[in-house]
mmCIF file of C-alpha atoms in Angstrom:
data_model
loop_
_atom_site.group_PDB
_atom_site.id
_atom_site.type_symbol
_atom_site.label_atom_id
_atom_site.label_comp_id
_atom_site.label_asym_id
_atom_site.label_seq_id
_atom_site.Cartn_x
_atom_site.Cartn_y
_atom_site.Cartn_z
ATOM 1 C CA GLN U 28 -31.468 39.775 5.310
ATOM 2 C CA VAL U 29 -31.490 37.368 8.222
ATOM 3 C CA GLN U 30 -30.360 38.320 11.720
ATOM 4 C CA LEU U 31 -27.879 35.730 12.937
ATOM 5 C CA VAL U 32 -26.737 35.128 16.505
ATOM 6 C CA GLU U 33 -23.411 33.448 17.269
ATOM 7 C CA SER U 34 -22.070 31.984 20.482
ATOM 8 C CA GLY U 35 -19.150 29.907 21.673
ATOM 9 C CA GLY U 36 -16.092 32.059 21.199
ATOM 10 C CA GLY U 37 -13.441 32.532 23.848
ATOM 11 C CA LEU U 38 -9.837 32.089 24.850
ATOM 12 C CA VAL U 39 -8.118 28.750 24.371
ATOM 13 C CA GLN U 40 -4.555 27.488 24.369
ATOM 14 C CA ALA U 41 -2.917 26.336 21.174
ATOM 15 C CA GLY U 42 -3.928 22.755 20.431
ATOM 16 C CA GLY U 43 -7.261 23.186 22.151
ATOM 17 C CA SER U 44 -10.799 23.137 20.794
ATOM 18 C CA LEU U 45 -13.819 25.404 20.620
ATOM 19 C CA ARG U 46 -17.275 25.023 19.116
ATOM 20 C CA LEU U 47 -19.132 27.957 17.645
ATOM 21 C CA SER U 48 -22.888 27.970 17.162
ATOM 22 C CA CYS U 49 -25.099 30.153 15.021
ATOM 23 C CA ALA U 50 -28.839 30.403 14.651
ATOM 24 C CA PRO U 51 -31.189 32.914 13.088
ATOM 25 C CA ALA U 52 -32.966 35.206 15.513
ATOM 26 C CA GLY U 53 -36.650 34.466 15.862
ATOM 27 C CA SER U 54 -38.277 31.573 14.031
ATOM 28 C CA ILE U 55 -36.893 32.251 10.573
ATOM 29 C CA LEU U 56 -35.935 29.062 8.769
ATOM 30 C CA VAL U 57 -32.739 29.334 6.772
ATOM 31 C CA ILE U 58 -32.764 26.733 4.032
ATOM 32 C CA ASN U 59 -29.824 27.805 1.916
ATOM 33 C CA ALA U 60 -26.100 27.506 2.529
ATOM 34 C CA MET U 61 -24.664 28.939 5.705
ATOM 35 C CA GLY U 62 -21.080 29.466 6.658
ATOM 36 C CA TRP U 63 -18.364 30.992 8.780
ATOM 37 C CA TYR U 64 -15.886 33.717 8.000
ATOM 38 C CA ARG U 65 -13.187 35.307 10.123
ATOM 39 C CA GLN U 66 -11.293 38.536 10.326
ATOM 40 C CA ALA U 67 -8.008 38.989 12.143
ATOM 41 C CA PRO U 68 -6.768 42.448 13.176
ATOM 42 C CA GLY U 69 -5.411 44.344 10.208
ATOM 43 C CA LYS U 70 -6.455 41.639 7.751
ATOM 44 C CA GLU U 71 -9.206 41.155 5.254
ATOM 45 C CA ARG U 72 -12.225 39.060 6.139
ATOM 46 C CA GLU U 73 -11.799 35.518 4.818
ATOM 47 C CA PHE U 74 -13.901 32.458 4.171
ATOM 48 C CA VAL U 75 -13.531 29.606 6.666
ATOM 49 C CA ALA U 76 -16.231 27.022 6.001
ATOM 50 C CA ALA U 77 -19.674 26.605 4.501
ATOM 51 C CA ILE U 78 -22.366 23.958 4.390
ATOM 52 C CA SER U 79 -25.134 23.676 1.847
ATOM 53 C CA SER U 80 -28.733 22.772 2.562
ATOM 54 C CA ALA U 81 -27.888 19.287 1.282
ATOM 55 C CA GLY U 82 -25.057 18.974 3.786
ATOM 56 C CA THR U 83 -22.156 19.463 1.397
ATOM 57 C CA SER U 84 -19.291 21.239 3.144
ATOM 58 C CA ASP U 85 -16.379 23.308 1.933
ATOM 59 C CA TYR U 86 -13.343 24.608 3.809
ATOM 60 C CA GLU U 87 -10.539 27.074 3.463
ATOM 61 C CA ASP U 88 -7.300 25.169 2.969
ATOM 62 C CA SER U 89 -5.657 26.157 6.261
ATOM 63 C CA VAL U 90 -8.501 24.691 8.357
ATOM 64 C CA LYS U 91 -9.071 21.457 6.468
ATOM 65 C CA GLY U 92 -8.677 18.473 8.756
ATOM 66 C CA ARG U 93 -8.976 20.674 11.872
ATOM 67 C CA PHE U 94 -12.373 22.362 11.562
ATOM 68 C CA ASN U 95 -15.722 20.732 10.932
ATOM 69 C CA ILE U 96 -18.912 22.514 9.966
ATOM 70 C CA SER U 97 -22.242 20.868 10.627
ATOM 71 C CA ARG U 98 -25.888 21.762 10.567
ATOM 72 C CA ASP U 99 -28.901 20.729 12.607
ATOM 73 C CA ILE U 100 -31.862 21.444 10.381
ATOM 74 C CA ALA U 101 -34.366 20.685 13.156
ATOM 75 C CA LYS U 102 -32.703 23.236 15.443
ATOM 76 C CA ASN U 103 -32.028 25.610 12.561
ATOM 77 C CA THR U 104 -28.463 25.879 13.836
ATOM 78 C CA VAL U 105 -25.038 25.647 12.232
ATOM 79 C CA TYR U 106 -21.910 24.716 14.164
ATOM 80 C CA LEU U 107 -18.189 25.113 13.653
ATOM 81 C CA GLN U 108 -16.106 22.626 15.612
ATOM 82 C CA MET U 109 -12.539 23.884 15.760
ATOM 83 C CA ASN U 110 -9.812 21.477 16.835
ATOM 84 C CA SER U 111 -6.023 21.731 17.011
ATOM 85 C CA LEU U 112 -6.324 25.477 17.192
ATOM 86 C CA LYS U 113 -3.330 27.602 16.305
ATOM 87 C CA ALA U 114 -2.388 31.153 17.187
ATOM 88 C CA GLU U 115 -3.068 32.145 13.576
ATOM 89 C CA ASP U 116 -6.704 31.112 14.018
ATOM 90 C CA THR U 117 -7.165 34.102 16.330
ATOM 91 C CA ALA U 118 -9.848 36.317 14.807
ATOM 92 C CA VAL U 119 -13.412 37.476 15.068
ATOM 93 C CA TYR U 120 -15.570 34.736 13.594
ATOM 94 C CA TYR U 121 -18.751 35.665 11.767
ATOM 95 C CA CYS U 122 -21.680 33.476 10.902
ATOM 96 C CA ALA U 123 -23.115 34.126 7.464
ATOM 97 C CA ALA U 124 -26.176 33.315 5.381
ATOM 98 C CA ASP U 125 -27.261 34.241 1.867
ATOM 99 C CA LEU U 126 -23.852 33.154 0.623
ATOM 100 C CA PRO U 127 -22.521 34.006 -2.841
ATOM 101 C CA TYR U 128 -21.718 31.398 -5.458
ATOM 102 C CA TYR U 129 -18.019 31.876 -4.742
ATOM 103 C CA TYR U 130 -17.784 31.535 -0.969
ATOM 104 C CA SER U 131 -14.538 33.484 -0.892
ATOM 105 C CA HIS U 132 -16.376 36.598 -2.108
ATOM 106 C CA TYR U 133 -17.237 37.749 1.389
ATOM 107 C CA TRP U 134 -18.306 41.170 0.116
ATOM 108 C CA GLU U 135 -21.294 39.473 -1.544
ATOM 109 C CA VAL U 136 -22.591 37.783 1.614
ATOM 110 C CA GLY U 137 -26.145 38.846 2.328
ATOM 111 C CA SER U 138 -26.496 38.314 6.082
ATOM 112 C CA TRP U 139 -23.964 38.471 8.913
ATOM 113 C CA GLY U 140 -23.932 37.758 12.590
ATOM 114 C CA GLN U 141 -22.403 40.188 15.054
ATOM 115 C CA GLY U 142 -19.191 38.176 15.367
ATOM 116 C CA THR U 143 -17.601 36.254 18.210
ATOM 117 C CA GLN U 144 -13.976 36.561 19.293
ATOM 118 C CA VAL U 145 -11.723 33.515 19.212
ATOM 119 C CA THR U 146 -8.306 33.968 20.786
ATOM 120 C CA VAL U 147 -5.708 31.215 20.701
ATOM 121 C CA SER U 148 -2.737 31.680 22.997
ATOM 122 C CA SER U 149 0.567 30.123 22.037
#
């Protein structure tokens, strides 16, 4: 397992933007796919976005066109740029590594960050 550290959450008005960042603690180099998941109160954790080591990205349908995942290999950091935020995007967002073949299978994720709260006010 890899210890992941997220930052960048907060409170934003609907239509606004936030950028989340995630990096492994220490000097561990993560070379495989990394991604973001979220969990709203009373709901199951769900896949949001992932990016492979080759830079190929994948998104959950509801965030396509609004969210962008990127990766800085030199900084060993993955980002989630969230634009046009909606109230339904409110959740705790988790960075993840050691992803399963099917990204939606969150229960198979190997490494999680501690989570960062994103709250979108309408």
